[in-house]
Amino acid sequence: MARNIQSLERAAAMLRLLAGGERRLGLSEVASTLGLAKGTAHGILRTLQAEGFVEQDPASGRYQLGAELLRLGNSYLDVHELRARALVWTDDLARSSGESVYVGVLHQQGVLIMHHVFRPDDSRQVLEVGAMQPLHSTALGKVLSAYDPVAHGEAVECAREAFTPRTVTAAEEFERLLDEIRARGWGSDVEETWDGVASVAAPIHDRRRMPVGAVGVTGAVERVCKGGEVRPELVAAVRDCARAVSRDLGAGRF
């Protein structure tokens, strides 16, 4: 039987201790409660702090759970509830639009496809659940970057590869693009990631009115666009789907 790694056990115990308290804890309290030497406790706390799992109050020096740990926990809950709430609405969107529908969430420096509804025709298609898409060039990724500060940071800091001549890579132009998305409530990708492919997406919010994902349709440019612009009826359908899923997640009216 494999032996447990002691340092990981101690880190887990430390996180549980901080999670159960109603106030910040000092180094001495953490060390004495867990039966650790101060030096050992301090080393673990510094590692957890470096990873964003623990935060230290600058004034008092006391510790509490960090935003990264809370975000990971909320992300796990949100993703599973998000998929369950999106099932009916994304099926309806695929039928009404005649195109493939995707729901994506932020994962590391990209968009993780966590739900995919096939285009409702007899063409051969491949399920893309679990696939990753770039943040800076896809409709899903740009919407997440516009509304989620964490996604925005990832998109700004990563190398924005030019997949096609239409891909926006310059920092100032990319920021202007995100401003436009926030102003109108949706984002698009017209041959910015794949030649001949266009997509449109809108954000999904949860009960805290926080962005937890994005939903969009993807298809051939000649079907998704007219005169070089995304068809307004597709934009409206995608936004209606995003609002419906958001309402089911408790976000209320947007």
Protein backbone atom coordinates (compact mmCIF):
# COMPACT_ATOMS: atom_id res chain seq x y z
CA MET A 1 0.00 0.00 0.00
CA ALA A 2 1.39 3.41 -0.99
CA ARG A 3 2.35 5.70 1.86
CA ASN A 4 0.86 9.18 2.09
CA ILE A 5 3.15 12.15 1.54
CA GLN A 6 3.50 13.87 4.90
CA SER A 7 3.94 17.40 3.55
CA LEU A 8 0.73 17.11 1.52
CA GLU A 9 -1.15 15.76 4.53
CA ARG A 10 0.04 18.72 6.59
CA ALA A 11 -0.91 21.20 3.87
CA ALA A 12 -4.38 19.64 3.61
CA ALA A 13 -4.81 19.82 7.40
CA MET A 14 -3.75 23.46 7.31
CA LEU A 15 -6.32 24.32 4.63
CA ARG A 16 -9.06 22.56 6.59
CA LEU A 17 -8.07 24.49 9.71
CA LEU A 18 -8.23 27.83 7.89
CA ALA A 19 -11.52 26.86 6.26
CA GLY A 20 -13.12 26.04 9.61
CA GLY A 21 -12.16 29.22 11.41
CA GLU A 22 -14.26 32.37 11.67
CA ARG A 23 -11.20 34.59 11.79
CA ARG A 24 -7.67 34.77 10.46
CA LEU A 25 -5.11 32.62 12.25
CA GLY A 26 -1.56 33.52 13.19
CA LEU A 27 1.47 31.32 12.64
CA SER A 28 1.67 30.28 16.30
CA GLU A 29 -2.02 29.27 16.34
CA VAL A 30 -1.65 27.21 13.17
CA ALA A 31 1.51 25.50 14.40
CA SER A 32 0.20 24.69 17.89
CA THR A 33 -3.20 23.46 16.67
CA LEU A 34 -1.60 21.08 14.17
CA GLY A 35 1.29 20.09 16.42
CA LEU A 36 3.94 21.43 14.07
CA ALA A 37 7.16 23.32 14.63
CA LYS A 38 6.84 26.98 13.71
CA GLY A 39 9.47 26.64 11.00
CA THR A 40 7.63 23.73 9.40
CA ALA A 41 4.27 25.50 9.56
CA HIS A 42 5.77 28.68 8.15
CA GLY A 43 7.31 26.81 5.21
CA ILE A 44 4.01 25.18 4.29
CA LEU A 45 2.10 28.45 4.64
CA ARG A 46 4.61 30.25 2.39
CA THR A 47 4.22 27.57 -0.28
CA LEU A 48 0.44 27.72 -0.12
CA GLN A 49 0.62 31.50 -0.24
CA ALA A 50 2.85 31.42 -3.33
CA GLU A 51 0.26 29.25 -5.09
CA GLY A 52 -2.59 31.57 -4.11
CA PHE A 53 -4.25 29.02 -1.80
CA VAL A 54 -3.54 31.11 1.32
CA GLU A 55 -3.40 34.86 1.86
CA GLN A 56 -1.63 36.79 4.60
CA ASP A 57 -3.04 40.00 5.99
CA PRO A 58 -0.26 42.62 5.66
CA ALA A 59 -1.25 44.46 8.85
CA SER A 60 -1.66 41.56 11.27
CA GLY A 61 0.42 38.87 9.57
CA ARG A 62 -2.44 36.40 10.05
CA TYR A 63 -3.52 33.87 7.43
CA GLN A 64 -6.78 32.99 5.68
CA LEU A 65 -7.85 30.98 2.63
CA GLY A 66 -6.77 32.49 -0.67
CA ALA A 67 -8.84 33.49 -3.65
CA GLU A 68 -7.34 30.79 -5.90
CA LEU A 69 -8.57 27.98 -3.65
CA LEU A 70 -12.02 29.51 -3.43
CA ARG A 71 -12.09 29.98 -7.20
CA LEU A 72 -11.15 26.35 -7.80
CA GLY A 73 -13.88 25.15 -5.47
CA ASN A 74 -16.49 27.37 -7.06
CA SER A 75 -15.29 26.36 -10.53
CA TYR A 76 -15.85 22.66 -9.77
CA LEU A 77 -19.38 23.30 -8.56
CA ASP A 78 -20.16 25.75 -11.34
CA VAL A 79 -18.99 23.50 -14.18
CA HIS A 80 -21.18 20.56 -13.16
CA GLU A 81 -24.23 22.72 -12.49
CA LEU A 82 -23.55 24.71 -15.64
CA ARG A 83 -23.67 21.65 -17.87
CA ALA A 84 -26.85 20.37 -16.23
CA ARG A 85 -28.59 23.74 -16.63
CA ALA A 86 -27.39 24.19 -20.20
CA LEU A 87 -28.58 20.86 -21.64
CA VAL A 88 -32.10 21.82 -22.71
CA TRP A 89 -31.27 25.36 -23.82
CA THR A 90 -28.27 24.34 -25.93
CA ASP A 91 -30.30 21.59 -27.62
CA ASP A 92 -32.91 24.22 -28.50
CA LEU A 93 -30.19 26.55 -29.79
CA ALA A 94 -28.73 23.85 -32.05
CA ARG A 95 -32.17 23.12 -33.50
CA SER A 96 -33.08 26.78 -34.08
CA SER A 97 -29.69 27.81 -35.49
CA GLY A 98 -28.90 24.65 -37.42
CA GLU A 99 -25.30 24.91 -36.13
CA SER A 100 -23.03 23.25 -33.59
CA VAL A 101 -23.29 24.63 -30.07
CA TYR A 102 -20.46 24.77 -27.54
CA VAL A 103 -20.27 25.71 -23.87
CA GLY A 104 -16.80 26.63 -22.66
CA VAL A 105 -15.18 27.53 -19.35
CA LEU A 106 -11.82 28.98 -18.43
CA HIS A 107 -9.14 26.36 -17.85
CA GLN A 108 -5.54 27.43 -17.34
CA GLN A 109 -4.70 29.61 -20.38
CA GLY A 110 -7.51 28.45 -22.65
CA VAL A 111 -11.16 27.55 -23.06
CA LEU A 112 -12.20 24.05 -22.05
CA ILE A 113 -15.16 22.72 -24.05
CA MET A 114 -17.36 21.09 -21.42
CA HIS A 115 -20.51 20.64 -23.53
CA HIS A 116 -21.00 20.18 -27.27
CA VAL A 117 -24.25 19.74 -29.20
CA PHE A 118 -23.86 18.46 -32.76
CA ARG A 119 -25.14 20.37 -35.74
CA PRO A 120 -28.59 18.87 -36.44
CA ASP A 121 -27.88 17.31 -39.84
CA ASP A 122 -26.51 14.02 -41.14
CA SER A 123 -22.90 15.19 -41.52
CA ARG A 124 -20.05 13.34 -39.83
CA GLN A 125 -19.03 15.17 -36.66
CA VAL A 126 -16.56 14.59 -33.82
CA LEU A 127 -17.47 15.22 -30.17
CA GLU A 128 -15.18 17.96 -28.86
CA VAL A 129 -15.93 17.78 -25.12
CA GLY A 130 -12.59 18.11 -23.35
CA ALA A 131 -10.95 19.98 -26.24
CA MET A 132 -9.14 23.25 -25.59
CA GLN A 133 -9.57 26.46 -27.58
CA PRO A 134 -7.48 29.65 -27.41
CA LEU A 135 -8.72 32.61 -25.37
CA HIS A 136 -7.66 35.41 -27.69
CA SER A 137 -9.09 34.30 -31.03
CA THR A 138 -12.29 32.29 -30.44
CA ALA A 139 -15.70 33.79 -29.70
CA LEU A 140 -15.95 31.75 -26.48
CA GLY A 141 -12.47 32.80 -25.37
CA LYS A 142 -12.92 36.48 -26.13
CA VAL A 143 -16.21 36.59 -24.25
CA LEU A 144 -14.59 34.96 -21.21
CA SER A 145 -11.65 37.39 -21.47
CA ALA A 146 -14.04 40.34 -21.60
CA TYR A 147 -16.08 39.36 -18.55
CA ASP A 148 -13.83 37.23 -16.32
CA PRO A 149 -10.85 39.12 -14.79
CA VAL A 150 -8.88 35.88 -14.41
CA ALA A 151 -9.44 34.95 -18.07
CA HIS A 152 -8.53 38.51 -19.05
CA GLY A 153 -5.24 38.23 -17.22
CA GLU A 154 -4.43 34.91 -18.89
CA ALA A 155 -5.30 36.25 -22.36
CA VAL A 156 -3.21 39.39 -21.87
CA GLU A 157 -0.18 37.56 -20.49
CA CYS A 158 -0.12 34.64 -22.94
CA ALA A 159 1.47 34.72 -26.40
CA ARG A 160 -1.37 35.58 -28.79
CA GLU A 161 -0.61 33.40 -31.78
CA ALA A 162 -1.76 34.54 -35.24
CA PHE A 163 -3.71 31.51 -36.47
CA THR A 164 -4.94 33.36 -39.57
CA PRO A 165 -4.32 36.82 -41.07
CA ARG A 166 -7.47 38.00 -39.24
CA THR A 167 -6.30 37.04 -35.73
CA VAL A 168 -5.98 40.02 -33.39
CA THR A 169 -2.64 39.84 -31.57
CA ALA A 170 -1.69 43.44 -30.72
CA ALA A 171 -2.36 44.31 -27.07
CA GLU A 172 -4.15 47.64 -27.64
CA GLU A 173 -6.33 46.28 -30.44
CA PHE A 174 -7.21 43.24 -28.33
CA GLU A 175 -8.27 45.46 -25.41
CA ARG A 176 -10.44 47.57 -27.72
CA LEU A 177 -12.05 44.38 -28.96
CA LEU A 178 -12.87 43.32 -25.39
CA ASP A 179 -14.37 46.76 -24.69
CA GLU A 180 -16.65 46.30 -27.71
CA ILE A 181 -17.71 42.86 -26.47
CA ARG A 182 -18.61 44.24 -23.03
CA ALA A 183 -20.54 47.10 -24.64
CA ARG A 184 -22.68 44.92 -26.90
CA GLY A 185 -22.87 41.75 -24.76
CA TRP A 186 -21.49 39.21 -27.25
CA GLY A 187 -18.35 38.29 -29.15
CA SER A 188 -17.55 36.77 -32.52
CA ASP A 189 -14.79 35.00 -34.40
CA VAL A 190 -14.88 35.30 -38.17
CA GLU A 191 -11.99 33.22 -39.54
CA GLU A 192 -9.72 34.37 -36.70
CA THR A 193 -8.94 30.82 -35.57
CA TRP A 194 -9.84 28.56 -38.48
CA ASP A 195 -10.22 29.48 -42.16
CA GLY A 196 -13.80 29.25 -43.35
CA VAL A 197 -15.23 29.01 -39.81
CA ALA A 198 -17.15 31.66 -37.86
CA SER A 199 -18.73 31.69 -34.42
CA VAL A 200 -20.65 33.93 -32.03
CA ALA A 201 -20.81 33.61 -28.22
CA ALA A 202 -22.30 35.26 -25.14
CA PRO A 203 -21.45 35.06 -21.41
CA ILE A 204 -23.20 32.91 -18.81
CA HIS A 205 -23.48 34.22 -15.24
CA ASP A 206 -24.29 32.45 -11.98
CA ARG A 207 -26.36 33.46 -8.96
CA ARG A 208 -23.56 35.75 -7.82
CA ARG A 209 -23.69 37.45 -11.22
CA MET A 210 -20.17 36.14 -11.83
CA PRO A 211 -19.17 34.90 -15.32
CA VAL A 212 -18.90 31.10 -15.18
CA GLY A 213 -18.74 30.27 -18.87
CA ALA A 214 -19.82 31.14 -22.37
CA VAL A 215 -22.12 29.57 -24.95
CA GLY A 216 -21.80 29.92 -28.69
CA VAL A 217 -22.59 28.55 -32.13
CA THR A 218 -19.97 27.66 -34.72
CA GLY A 219 -20.32 26.94 -38.43
CA ALA A 220 -19.22 27.75 -41.95
CA VAL A 221 -18.75 31.45 -42.63
CA GLU A 222 -21.32 31.44 -45.42
CA ARG A 223 -23.99 30.16 -43.00
CA VAL A 224 -23.06 32.14 -39.87
CA CYS A 225 -22.34 35.45 -41.63
CA LYS A 226 -23.99 37.66 -44.20
CA GLY A 227 -22.09 40.46 -45.87
CA GLY A 228 -19.07 39.77 -43.65
CA GLU A 229 -21.05 40.25 -40.43
CA VAL A 230 -22.54 37.65 -38.08
CA ARG A 231 -26.24 37.18 -38.80
CA PRO A 232 -28.29 39.21 -36.29
CA GLU A 233 -30.74 36.35 -35.75
CA LEU A 234 -27.86 34.10 -34.63
CA VAL A 235 -26.60 36.78 -32.24
CA ALA A 236 -30.09 37.09 -30.75
CA ALA A 237 -30.49 33.31 -30.42
CA VAL A 238 -27.13 32.90 -28.68
CA ARG A 239 -27.81 35.77 -26.29
CA ASP A 240 -31.25 34.36 -25.47
CA CYS A 241 -29.68 30.97 -24.71
CA ALA A 242 -27.02 32.56 -22.46
CA ARG A 243 -29.67 34.52 -20.57
CA ALA A 244 -31.83 31.41 -20.13
CA VAL A 245 -28.95 29.37 -18.70
CA SER A 246 -27.96 32.30 -16.47
CA ARG A 247 -31.51 32.55 -15.13
CA ASP A 248 -31.52 28.82 -14.38
CA LEU A 249 -28.28 29.34 -12.45
CA GLY A 250 -30.02 32.00 -10.36
CA ALA A 251 -28.60 35.10 -12.02
CA GLY A 252 -32.00 36.72 -12.57
CA ARG A 253 -32.60 39.02 -15.52
CA PHE A 254 -29.73 40.45 -17.58
